[in-house]
Amino acid sequence: MARIQVIDPKTATGKTRQLLDAVQAQLGATPNFIRVLANSPQALQGFLGLYGALGEASIDKATQERIALAIAEGNGCQYCVSAHTAIGRHAGLPNDEMVLNRQGRSRDAKAAATVAFAQALNANLGEITGAEFAAARSAGLSDAEIVEVIAVVAINIFTNILGKATRVEIDFPKVELLCEAVSVAA
């Protein structure tokens, strides 16, 4: 059960209503995650701003979804694994590729290096080794792409924490985590 109220877009007012209407217009739906985030219009606006900016990044949408899946799996966020599996399908990723992504791998060499770099960032809170950084460079990631990968990791860590802390109800086709999270608080 969710720990924070899910905002109903139909009864929202002011800035919250404007933001929720924009999400509805763009996606054709308002996911529960967004409805929880709408408790703070400032947090929702910040999230939407970065999410929108990353839509114009040089890292393509499919690779951003690969990263999101790796981070969600690594952080044990079932809401985000479920959401990004659905979004990944819309980005053209086949199921077997998404399973690889959740394991930190990919059939595509550059995507594999990108996902591995993202996993290292997540696992070490950014304190990556010179070898991990060099591997990203060797795979052909530019300075802009490295910064964008860091931004994609950061926004996904945020969504993972929000999803897990609030226990937002999964409103996507539910996908089980590959392995149990190390610790689950009551």
Coordinates of N, CA, C and O in Angstrom, one line a residue:
M1 N 0.8 -1.2 0.0 CA 0.0 0.0 0.0 C 0.9 1.2 0.0 O 1.9 1.3 0.7
A2 N 0.5 2.2 -0.8 CA 1.3 3.4 -0.9 C 1.3 4.2 0.4 O 0.3 4.2 1.1
R3 N 2.5 4.8 0.7 CA 2.6 5.5 1.9 C 2.3 7.0 1.8 O 2.2 7.7 2.8
I4 N 2.2 7.4 0.6 CA 1.9 8.9 0.3 C 0.7 8.9 -0.7 O 0.6 8.1 -1.6
Q5 N -0.2 9.9 -0.4 CA -1.4 10.0 -1.2 C -1.0 10.1 -2.7 O -0.1 10.8 -3.1
V6 N -1.9 9.5 -3.5 CA -1.8 9.6 -5.0 C -2.7 10.7 -5.4 O -3.9 10.6 -5.1
I7 N -2.2 11.7 -6.0 CA -3.0 12.9 -6.4 C -3.9 12.6 -7.6 O -3.4 12.1 -8.6
D8 N -5.2 12.9 -7.5 CA -6.1 12.7 -8.6 C -6.0 13.9 -9.5 O -6.3 15.0 -9.1
P9 N -5.6 13.7 -10.8 CA -5.4 14.8 -11.7 C -6.7 15.6 -11.9 O -6.7 16.8 -12.1
K10 N -7.9 14.9 -11.7 CA -9.2 15.6 -11.9 C -9.5 16.6 -10.8 O -10.2 17.5 -11.0
T11 N -8.9 16.4 -9.6 CA -9.2 17.3 -8.5 C -8.0 18.2 -8.1 O -8.1 19.0 -7.3
A12 N -6.9 18.0 -8.8 CA -5.7 18.8 -8.6 C -6.0 20.3 -9.0 O -6.9 20.5 -9.9
T13 N -5.3 21.2 -8.4 CA -5.5 22.6 -8.7 C -4.2 23.3 -9.0 O -3.1 22.7 -8.7
G14 N -4.2 24.5 -9.5 CA -3.1 25.3 -9.7 C -2.0 24.7 -10.5 O -2.2 24.0 -11.6
K15 N -0.7 24.9 -10.1 CA 0.5 24.4 -10.8 C 0.4 22.9 -10.9 O 0.8 22.4 -11.9
T16 N 0.0 22.2 -9.8 CA -0.1 20.8 -9.9 C -1.0 20.3 -11.0 O -0.6 19.4 -11.8
R17 N -2.1 20.9 -11.2 CA -3.1 20.6 -12.3 C -2.4 20.8 -13.6 O -2.5 20.0 -14.5
Q18 N -1.8 21.9 -13.8 CA -1.1 22.2 -15.1 C -0.1 21.2 -15.4 O 0.0 20.7 -16.6
L19 N 0.7 20.8 -14.5 CA 1.8 19.8 -14.7 C 1.2 18.4 -15.0 O 1.6 17.7 -15.9
L20 N 0.2 18.0 -14.3 CA -0.5 16.7 -14.5 C -1.2 16.7 -15.8 O -1.2 15.7 -16.6
D21 N -1.8 17.8 -16.2 CA -2.5 17.9 -17.5 C -1.4 17.8 -18.6 O -1.7 17.2 -19.7
A22 N -0.2 18.4 -18.5 CA 0.8 18.3 -19.5 C 1.3 16.8 -19.6 O 1.5 16.4 -20.7
V23 N 1.4 16.1 -18.5 CA 1.8 14.7 -18.5 C 0.8 13.9 -19.3 O 1.1 13.1 -20.1
Q24 N -0.5 14.1 -18.9 CA -1.6 13.4 -19.5 C -1.6 13.7 -21.1 O -1.8 12.7 -21.8
A25 N -1.4 14.9 -21.4 CA -1.4 15.2 -22.9 C -0.2 14.6 -23.6 O -0.4 14.1 -24.7
Q26 N 0.9 14.5 -22.9 CA 2.1 13.9 -23.6 C 2.0 12.4 -23.6 O 2.4 11.8 -24.6
L27 N 1.6 11.8 -22.5 CA 1.7 10.3 -22.4 C 0.3 9.6 -22.7 O 0.3 8.4 -22.9
G28 N -0.7 10.4 -22.6 CA -2.1 9.8 -22.7 C -2.5 9.1 -21.5 O -3.5 8.4 -21.4
A29 N -1.7 9.2 -20.4 CA -2.0 8.6 -19.1 C -1.2 9.4 -18.0 O -0.3 10.1 -18.4
T30 N -1.6 9.2 -16.8 CA -0.8 9.8 -15.7 C -0.4 8.7 -14.7 O -1.2 8.3 -13.9
P31 N 0.8 8.2 -14.9 CA 1.2 7.0 -14.0 C 1.2 7.4 -12.6 O 1.4 8.5 -12.2
N32 N 1.0 6.4 -11.7 CA 0.9 6.6 -10.3 C 2.2 7.2 -9.7 O 2.1 8.0 -8.8
F33 N 3.3 6.9 -10.3 CA 4.6 7.6 -9.9 C 4.5 9.1 -10.0 O 4.8 9.8 -9.1
I34 N 4.0 9.6 -11.1 CA 3.8 11.0 -11.3 C 2.8 11.6 -10.4 O 2.9 12.7 -9.8
R35 N 1.7 10.8 -10.1 CA 0.7 11.2 -9.2 C 1.2 11.3 -7.8 O 0.7 12.2 -7.0
V36 N 2.1 10.5 -7.4 CA 2.7 10.6 -6.0 C 3.7 11.8 -6.0 O 3.7 12.6 -5.1
L37 N 4.5 12.0 -7.1 CA 5.4 13.1 -7.2 C 4.7 14.4 -7.2 O 5.2 15.4 -6.7
A38 N 3.4 14.4 -7.6 CA 2.6 15.7 -7.7 C 2.3 16.2 -6.3 O 1.8 17.4 -6.2
N39 N 2.5 15.5 -5.3 CA 2.4 16.1 -3.9 C 3.2 17.3 -3.7 O 2.9 18.2 -2.9
S40 N 4.3 17.4 -4.5 CA 5.2 18.6 -4.5 C 5.3 19.0 -5.9 O 6.0 18.5 -6.7
P41 N 4.6 20.1 -6.3 CA 4.7 20.6 -7.7 C 6.1 21.0 -8.0 O 6.5 20.8 -9.2
Q42 N 6.9 21.4 -7.1 CA 8.2 21.8 -7.4 C 9.1 20.6 -7.7 O 9.9 20.6 -8.7
A43 N 8.9 19.5 -7.0 CA 9.6 18.2 -7.3 C 9.2 17.7 -8.6 O 10.0 17.2 -9.4
L44 N 7.9 17.7 -8.9 CA 7.4 17.2 -10.2 C 7.9 18.1 -11.3 O 8.4 17.5 -12.3
Q45 N 7.9 19.4 -11.2 CA 8.4 20.3 -12.2 C 9.9 20.0 -12.5 O 10.4 20.0 -13.6
G46 N 10.7 19.8 -11.4 CA 12.1 19.5 -11.5 C 12.3 18.2 -12.3 O 13.2 18.2 -13.2
F47 N 11.6 17.2 -11.9 CA 11.7 15.9 -12.6 C 11.3 16.0 -14.0 O 12.1 15.6 -14.9
L48 N 10.2 16.7 -14.3 CA 9.8 16.8 -15.7 C 10.7 17.6 -16.5 O 11.0 17.3 -17.7
G49 N 11.3 18.6 -15.9 CA 12.3 19.4 -16.6 C 13.5 18.6 -17.1 O 14.0 18.7 -18.2
L50 N 14.1 17.9 -16.1 CA 15.3 17.0 -16.5 C 14.9 15.9 -17.4 O 15.6 15.7 -18.4
Y51 N 13.7 15.3 -17.2 CA 13.3 14.2 -18.1 C 13.1 14.7 -19.5 O 13.5 14.1 -20.5
G52 N 12.5 15.9 -19.6 CA 12.3 16.5 -20.9 C 13.6 16.9 -21.6 O 13.7 16.6 -22.8
A53 N 14.5 17.4 -20.9 CA 15.8 17.8 -21.4 C 16.5 16.6 -21.9 O 17.2 16.6 -23.0
L54 N 16.4 15.5 -21.2 CA 17.1 14.2 -21.6 C 16.5 13.6 -22.8 O 17.1 12.8 -23.5
G55 N 15.3 14.0 -23.1 CA 14.6 13.6 -24.4 C 15.3 14.1 -25.6 O 15.2 13.6 -26.7
E56 N 16.1 15.1 -25.4 CA 16.9 15.7 -26.5 C 18.4 15.4 -26.4 O 19.2 16.0 -27.1
A57 N 18.7 14.5 -25.6 CA 20.1 14.1 -25.4 C 20.7 13.3 -26.6 O 19.9 12.8 -27.4
S58 N 22.0 13.3 -26.6 CA 22.6 12.5 -27.7 C 22.6 11.0 -27.4 O 22.7 10.2 -28.3
I59 N 22.4 10.6 -26.2 CA 22.1 9.2 -25.8 C 20.7 8.9 -26.2 O 19.8 9.5 -25.7
D60 N 20.5 8.0 -27.1 CA 19.2 7.7 -27.7 C 18.2 7.1 -26.6 O 18.7 6.6 -25.6
K61 N 16.9 7.2 -26.9 CA 15.9 6.8 -25.9 C 16.1 5.3 -25.6 O 15.9 4.9 -24.4
A62 N 16.4 4.4 -26.5 CA 16.5 3.0 -26.2 C 17.7 2.8 -25.2 O 17.5 2.0 -24.3
T63 N 18.8 3.5 -25.4 CA 19.9 3.4 -24.5 C 19.6 4.0 -23.1 O 19.9 3.4 -22.1
Q64 N 18.8 5.1 -23.1 CA 18.4 5.6 -21.8 C 17.5 4.6 -21.1 O 17.6 4.4 -19.8
E65 N 16.7 3.8 -21.8 CA 15.8 2.8 -21.2 C 16.7 1.6 -20.7 O 16.4 1.0 -19.7
R66 N 17.7 1.3 -21.5 CA 18.7 0.3 -21.0 C 19.3 0.7 -19.7 O 19.4 -0.2 -18.7
I67 N 19.7 1.9 -19.6 CA 20.3 2.4 -18.3 C 19.2 2.3 -17.2 O 19.5 1.9 -16.1
A68 N 18.0 2.8 -17.5 CA 17.0 2.8 -16.4 C 16.7 1.4 -15.9 O 16.5 1.2 -14.7
L69 N 16.7 0.5 -16.8 CA 16.5 -0.9 -16.4 C 17.6 -1.5 -15.5 O 17.4 -2.1 -14.5
A70 N 18.8 -1.2 -15.9 CA 20.0 -1.6 -15.1 C 20.0 -1.0 -13.7 O 20.2 -1.7 -12.7
I71 N 19.6 0.3 -13.6 CA 19.6 1.0 -12.4 C 18.5 0.5 -11.5 O 18.6 0.2 -10.3
A72 N 17.3 0.4 -12.1 CA 16.1 -0.1 -11.3 C 16.4 -1.5 -10.8 O 16.1 -1.8 -9.6
E73 N 16.9 -2.4 -11.6 CA 17.2 -3.7 -11.1 C 18.3 -3.7 -10.0 O 18.1 -4.3 -9.0
G74 N 19.3 -2.9 -10.2 CA 20.4 -2.8 -9.3 C 19.9 -2.3 -7.9 O 20.5 -2.6 -6.9
N75 N 18.9 -1.4 -8.0 CA 18.4 -0.8 -6.7 C 17.2 -1.5 -6.2 O 16.6 -1.1 -5.2
G76 N 16.8 -2.6 -6.9 CA 15.6 -3.4 -6.4 C 14.3 -2.6 -6.4 O 13.5 -2.8 -5.5
C77 N 14.1 -1.8 -7.4 CA 12.8 -1.0 -7.5 C 11.9 -1.7 -8.6 O 12.1 -1.5 -9.8
Q78 N 11.0 -2.5 -8.1 CA 10.1 -3.2 -9.0 C 9.2 -2.3 -9.7 O 8.8 -2.5 -10.9
Y79 N 8.7 -1.2 -9.2 CA 7.9 -0.2 -9.9 C 8.7 0.2 -11.1 O 8.2 0.2 -12.3
C80 N 9.9 0.6 -11.0 CA 10.7 1.2 -12.1 C 11.1 0.1 -13.1 O 11.1 0.4 -14.3
V81 N 11.4 -1.1 -12.6 CA 11.6 -2.2 -13.6 C 10.4 -2.4 -14.4 O 10.5 -2.6 -15.7
S82 N 9.2 -2.4 -13.8 CA 8.0 -2.6 -14.5 C 7.7 -1.5 -15.5 O 7.4 -1.7 -16.7
A83 N 7.9 -0.3 -15.0 CA 7.6 0.9 -15.9 C 8.6 0.9 -17.1 O 8.2 1.1 -18.2
H84 N 9.9 0.7 -16.8 CA 10.8 0.9 -17.9 C 10.8 -0.4 -18.8 O 11.3 -0.2 -19.9
T85 N 10.3 -1.5 -18.4 CA 10.1 -2.6 -19.3 C 9.0 -2.2 -20.3 O 9.2 -2.4 -21.5
A86 N 7.9 -1.6 -19.8 CA 6.9 -1.1 -20.8 C 7.4 0.0 -21.7 O 7.2 0.0 -22.9
I87 N 8.1 0.9 -21.1 CA 8.6 2.1 -21.9 C 9.7 1.6 -22.9 O 9.8 2.0 -24.0
G88 N 10.5 0.6 -22.4 CA 11.5 0.0 -23.3 C 11.0 -0.6 -24.5 O 11.5 -0.5 -25.6
R89 N 9.8 -1.3 -24.3 CA 9.1 -1.9 -25.5 C 8.8 -0.9 -26.5 O 8.9 -1.0 -27.7
H90 N 8.2 0.3 -26.0 CA 7.9 1.4 -26.9 C 9.1 2.0 -27.6 O 9.0 2.6 -28.7
A91 N 10.2 1.9 -26.9 CA 11.5 2.4 -27.5 C 12.1 1.4 -28.5 O 13.2 1.6 -29.0
G92 N 11.5 0.2 -28.6 CA 11.9 -0.8 -29.6 C 12.8 -1.9 -29.0 O 13.4 -2.6 -29.8
L93 N 13.0 -2.0 -27.7 CA 13.8 -3.0 -27.1 C 13.1 -4.3 -27.0 O 12.0 -4.3 -26.4
P94 N 13.6 -5.4 -27.5 CA 13.0 -6.7 -27.3 C 13.2 -7.2 -25.9 O 14.1 -6.8 -25.2
N95 N 12.4 -8.1 -25.5 CA 12.4 -8.6 -24.1 C 13.8 -9.2 -23.7 O 14.2 -8.9 -22.6
D96 N 14.4 -10.0 -24.6 CA 15.7 -10.6 -24.2 C 16.7 -9.5 -24.0 O 17.6 -9.7 -23.2
E97 N 16.7 -8.5 -24.8 CA 17.7 -7.4 -24.6 C 17.4 -6.7 -23.3 O 18.4 -6.4 -22.5
M98 N 16.2 -6.5 -22.9 CA 15.9 -5.8 -21.6 C 16.3 -6.7 -20.4 O 16.8 -6.1 -19.4
V99 N 16.2 -8.0 -20.5 CA 16.8 -8.8 -19.5 C 18.3 -8.7 -19.4 O 18.8 -8.6 -18.3
L100 N 19.0 -8.7 -20.5 CA 20.4 -8.4 -20.5 C 20.7 -7.1 -19.9 O 21.7 -7.0 -19.1
N101 N 19.9 -6.0 -20.2 CA 20.2 -4.7 -19.7 C 20.0 -4.7 -18.2 O 20.8 -4.1 -17.5
R102 N 19.1 -5.4 -17.6 CA 18.9 -5.5 -16.2 C 20.0 -6.2 -15.5 O 20.3 -5.9 -14.3
Q103 N 20.8 -7.0 -16.3 CA 22.0 -7.7 -15.8 C 23.2 -6.8 -16.0 O 24.3 -7.3 -15.7
G104 N 23.1 -5.7 -16.6 CA 24.2 -4.8 -16.9 C 24.9 -5.1 -18.2 O 26.1 -4.8 -18.4
R105 N 24.2 -5.8 -19.1 CA 24.8 -6.2 -20.4 C 23.9 -5.7 -21.5 O 22.8 -5.2 -21.3
S106 N 24.4 -6.0 -22.8 CA 23.6 -5.7 -24.0 C 24.2 -6.5 -25.1 O 25.4 -6.8 -25.1
R107 N 23.4 -6.8 -26.1 CA 24.0 -7.4 -27.4 C 24.8 -6.4 -28.2 O 25.6 -6.8 -29.0
D108 N 24.5 -5.1 -28.0 CA 25.2 -4.0 -28.7 C 26.4 -3.6 -27.9 O 26.3 -3.3 -26.7
A109 N 27.6 -3.6 -28.6 CA 28.8 -3.3 -27.8 C 28.8 -1.9 -27.1 O 29.2 -1.8 -26.0
K110 N 28.4 -0.9 -27.8 CA 28.5 0.5 -27.2 C 27.4 0.5 -26.1 O 27.7 1.1 -25.0
A111 N 26.2 0.0 -26.3 CA 25.2 0.0 -25.3 C 25.7 -0.8 -24.1 O 25.4 -0.4 -22.9
A112 N 26.4 -1.9 -24.3 CA 26.9 -2.7 -23.2 C 27.9 -1.9 -22.3 O 27.8 -1.9 -21.1
A113 N 28.8 -1.2 -23.0 CA 29.7 -0.4 -22.3 C 29.0 0.8 -21.5 O 29.4 1.1 -20.4
T114 N 28.0 1.3 -22.2 CA 27.2 2.4 -21.5 C 26.5 1.9 -20.3 O 26.5 2.6 -19.2
V115 N 25.8 0.8 -20.4 CA 25.1 0.2 -19.3 C 26.1 -0.2 -18.2 O 25.8 0.0 -17.0
A116 N 27.2 -0.8 -18.5 CA 28.2 -1.1 -17.5 C 28.7 0.1 -16.8 O 28.9 0.1 -15.5
F117 N 29.0 1.2 -17.5 CA 29.4 2.5 -16.9 C 28.3 3.0 -16.0 O 28.6 3.4 -14.8
A118 N 27.0 2.9 -16.4 CA 25.9 3.4 -15.6 C 25.8 2.5 -14.3 O 25.6 3.1 -13.2
Q119 N 26.0 1.2 -14.4 CA 26.0 0.4 -13.3 C 27.1 0.7 -12.3 O 26.9 0.7 -11.1
A120 N 28.3 1.0 -12.8 CA 29.4 1.3 -11.9 C 29.1 2.7 -11.2 O 29.4 2.8 -10.0
L121 N 28.5 3.6 -11.9 CA 28.2 4.9 -11.3 C 27.2 4.7 -10.1 O 27.3 5.2 -9.0
N122 N 26.2 3.8 -10.4 CA 25.1 3.6 -9.4 C 25.7 2.8 -8.2 O 25.5 3.2 -7.1
A123 N 26.5 1.8 -8.5 CA 27.0 0.9 -7.4 C 28.0 1.6 -6.5 O 28.1 1.3 -5.3
N124 N 28.7 2.6 -7.1 CA 29.7 3.3 -6.3 C 29.4 4.8 -6.0 O 30.3 5.6 -5.7
L125 N 28.1 5.2 -6.2 CA 27.7 6.5 -6.0 C 28.6 7.5 -6.7 O 28.9 8.6 -6.2
G126 N 29.0 7.2 -7.9 CA 29.8 8.0 -8.8 C 31.3 7.9 -8.6 O 32.1 8.3 -9.4
E127 N 31.7 7.2 -7.6 CA 33.2 7.1 -7.3 C 33.7 5.9 -8.1 O 34.0 4.8 -7.6
I128 N 33.8 6.1 -9.4 CA 34.2 5.1 -10.3 C 35.7 5.0 -10.5 O 36.4 6.0 -10.2
T129 N 36.2 3.9 -11.0 CA 37.7 3.8 -11.2 C 38.1 4.4 -12.5 O 37.3 4.6 -13.4
G130 N 39.4 4.6 -12.6 CA 39.9 5.1 -13.9 C 39.7 4.1 -15.0 O 39.4 4.4 -16.1
A131 N 39.7 2.8 -14.7 CA 39.5 1.7 -15.7 C 38.0 1.8 -16.1 O 37.8 1.6 -17.3
E132 N 37.1 2.0 -15.2 CA 35.7 2.1 -15.6 C 35.4 3.3 -16.5 O 34.7 3.2 -17.5
F133 N 36.1 4.4 -16.2 CA 36.0 5.6 -17.0 C 36.6 5.4 -18.4 O 36.1 5.7 -19.4
A134 N 37.8 4.8 -18.4 CA 38.5 4.5 -19.6 C 37.7 3.5 -20.5 O 37.7 3.7 -21.8
A135 N 37.0 2.6 -19.9 CA 36.2 1.7 -20.7 C 35.1 2.4 -21.4 O 34.7 2.1 -22.6
A136 N 34.5 3.4 -20.8 CA 33.4 4.2 -21.4 C 34.0 5.0 -22.6 O 33.4 5.0 -23.7
R137 N 35.2 5.5 -22.4 CA 35.9 6.3 -23.4 C 36.2 5.4 -24.6 O 36.0 5.7 -25.8
S138 N 36.7 4.2 -24.3 CA 37.1 3.2 -25.3 C 35.9 2.8 -26.2 O 36.1 2.4 -27.3
A139 N 34.7 2.8 -25.5 CA 33.5 2.4 -26.3 C 33.0 3.5 -27.2 O 32.1 3.3 -27.9
G140 N 33.7 4.7 -27.1 CA 33.3 5.7 -28.0 C 32.4 6.8 -27.4 O 31.9 7.7 -28.1
L141 N 32.2 6.8 -26.0 CA 31.4 7.8 -25.4 C 32.1 9.1 -25.4 O 33.2 9.2 -24.9
S142 N 31.4 10.1 -25.9 CA 32.0 11.5 -25.9 C 31.8 12.1 -24.5 O 31.1 11.6 -23.6
D143 N 32.4 13.3 -24.3 CA 32.2 14.0 -23.0 C 30.7 14.3 -22.8 O 30.2 14.1 -21.6
A144 N 30.0 14.7 -23.8 CA 28.6 15.0 -23.7 C 27.8 13.7 -23.3 O 27.0 13.7 -22.4
E145 N 28.1 12.6 -23.9 CA 27.5 11.3 -23.6 C 27.8 10.9 -22.2 O 26.9 10.4 -21.5
I146 N 29.0 11.0 -21.7 CA 29.3 10.6 -20.4 C 28.5 11.5 -19.4 O 27.9 10.9 -18.4
V147 N 28.4 12.8 -19.6 CA 27.6 13.6 -18.7 C 26.1 13.2 -18.8 O 25.5 13.2 -17.7
E148 N 25.7 12.9 -20.0 CA 24.3 12.5 -20.1 C 24.0 11.2 -19.4 O 22.9 11.0 -18.8
V149 N 24.9 10.2 -19.5 CA 24.8 9.0 -18.8 C 24.7 9.2 -17.3 O 23.8 8.7 -16.6
I150 N 25.5 10.1 -16.8 CA 25.5 10.5 -15.3 C 24.1 11.1 -15.0 O 23.5 10.7 -14.0
A151 N 23.6 11.9 -15.9 CA 22.3 12.5 -15.6 C 21.2 11.5 -15.7 O 20.2 11.5 -14.8
V152 N 21.2 10.5 -16.6 CA 20.2 9.5 -16.7 C 20.3 8.6 -15.4 O 19.2 8.2 -14.9
V153 N 21.5 8.3 -15.0 CA 21.6 7.5 -13.7 C 21.0 8.3 -12.6 O 20.3 7.7 -11.8
A154 N 21.3 9.5 -12.5 CA 20.9 10.3 -11.3 C 19.3 10.4 -11.3 O 18.7 10.2 -10.2
I155 N 18.7 10.7 -12.4 CA 17.2 10.8 -12.4 C 16.6 9.4 -12.1 O 15.6 9.3 -11.5
N156 N 17.3 8.3 -12.5 CA 16.7 7.0 -12.2 C 17.0 6.6 -10.8 O 16.1 5.9 -10.2
I157 N 18.1 7.0 -10.2 CA 18.2 6.8 -8.7 C 17.1 7.5 -8.0 O 16.5 7.0 -7.1
F158 N 16.8 8.8 -8.4 CA 15.8 9.5 -7.8 C 14.4 8.8 -7.9 O 13.7 8.6 -6.9
T159 N 14.1 8.3 -9.1 CA 12.8 7.6 -9.2 C 12.8 6.3 -8.4 O 11.7 6.0 -7.9
N160 N 13.9 5.6 -8.4 CA 14.0 4.4 -7.6 C 13.7 4.6 -6.1 O 12.9 3.9 -5.5
I161 N 14.4 5.7 -5.6 CA 14.2 6.0 -4.2 C 12.8 6.4 -3.9 O 12.1 5.9 -2.9
L162 N 12.2 7.2 -4.8 CA 10.8 7.7 -4.6 C 9.9 6.5 -4.6 O 9.0 6.3 -3.8
G163 N 10.0 5.6 -5.6 CA 9.2 4.5 -5.8 C 9.2 3.5 -4.6 O 8.2 3.0 -4.1
K164 N 10.4 3.3 -4.1 CA 10.6 2.3 -3.0 C 10.1 3.0 -1.7 O 9.5 2.3 -0.9
A165 N 10.5 4.2 -1.4 CA 10.2 4.8 -0.2 C 8.6 5.0 0.0 O 8.1 4.9 1.1
T166 N 8.0 5.3 -1.1 CA 6.5 5.6 -1.0 C 5.7 4.4 -1.3 O 4.5 4.4 -1.1
R167 N 6.4 3.3 -1.8 CA 5.7 2.1 -2.1 C 4.5 2.3 -3.1 O 3.4 1.9 -2.9
V168 N 4.8 3.1 -4.1 CA 3.8 3.5 -5.1 C 3.3 2.2 -5.7 O 4.0 1.3 -6.0
E169 N 2.0 2.2 -5.9 CA 1.3 1.0 -6.5 C 1.7 0.9 -8.0 O 1.7 1.9 -8.8
I170 N 2.1 -0.3 -8.4 CA 2.6 -0.5 -9.8 C 1.4 -0.5 -10.7 O 0.4 -1.3 -10.5
D171 N 1.4 0.4 -11.7 CA 0.3 0.5 -12.6 C 0.7 0.2 -14.0 O 0.1 0.7 -15.0
F172 N 1.8 -0.5 -14.2 CA 2.3 -1.1 -15.4 C 2.2 -2.6 -15.3 O 2.0 -3.1 -14.2
P173 N 2.3 -3.3 -16.4 CA 2.3 -4.8 -16.3 C 3.5 -5.1 -15.4 O 4.6 -4.7 -15.6
K174 N 3.2 -5.8 -14.3 CA 4.2 -6.1 -13.2 C 5.3 -7.1 -13.7 O 5.0 -8.1 -14.3
V175 N 6.5 -6.7 -13.5 CA 7.7 -7.5 -13.8 C 8.4 -7.8 -12.5 O 8.7 -6.8 -11.7
E176 N 8.7 -9.0 -12.3 CA 9.4 -9.4 -11.1 C 10.9 -9.1 -11.2 O 11.5 -9.1 -12.3
L177 N 11.5 -8.7 -10.1 CA 12.9 -8.5 -10.1 C 13.7 -9.8 -10.4 O 13.1 -10.9 -10.1
L178 N 14.9 -9.7 -10.9 CA 15.6 -10.9 -11.2 C 16.1 -11.6 -9.9 O 16.2 -12.8 -9.9
C179 N 16.4 -10.8 -8.9 CA 16.7 -11.4 -7.6 C 16.1 -10.5 -6.5 O 15.9 -9.3 -6.7
E180 N 15.9 -11.1 -5.4 CA 15.4 -10.3 -4.2 C 16.3 -9.2 -3.8 O 17.6 -9.4 -3.8
A181 N 15.8 -8.1 -3.4 CA 16.6 -7.0 -2.9 C 17.2 -7.5 -1.6 O 16.6 -8.3 -0.9
V182 N 18.4 -7.0 -1.3 CA 19.1 -7.4 -0.1 C 18.3 -7.2 1.2 O 18.3 -8.1 2.0
S183 N 17.7 -6.1 1.3 CA 16.9 -5.8 2.5 C 15.6 -5.1 2.1 O 15.6 -4.2 1.3
V184 N 14.6 -5.5 2.7 CA 13.3 -4.9 2.5 C 12.7 -4.5 3.9 O 12.5 -5.3 4.7
A185 N 12.5 -3.2 4.0 CA 12.0 -2.7 5.3 C 10.5 -2.9 5.4 O 9.8 -2.9 4.4
A186 N 10.0 -3.1 6.6 CA 8.6 -3.3 6.8 C 7.8 -2.0 6.7 O 8.3 -0.9 6.8

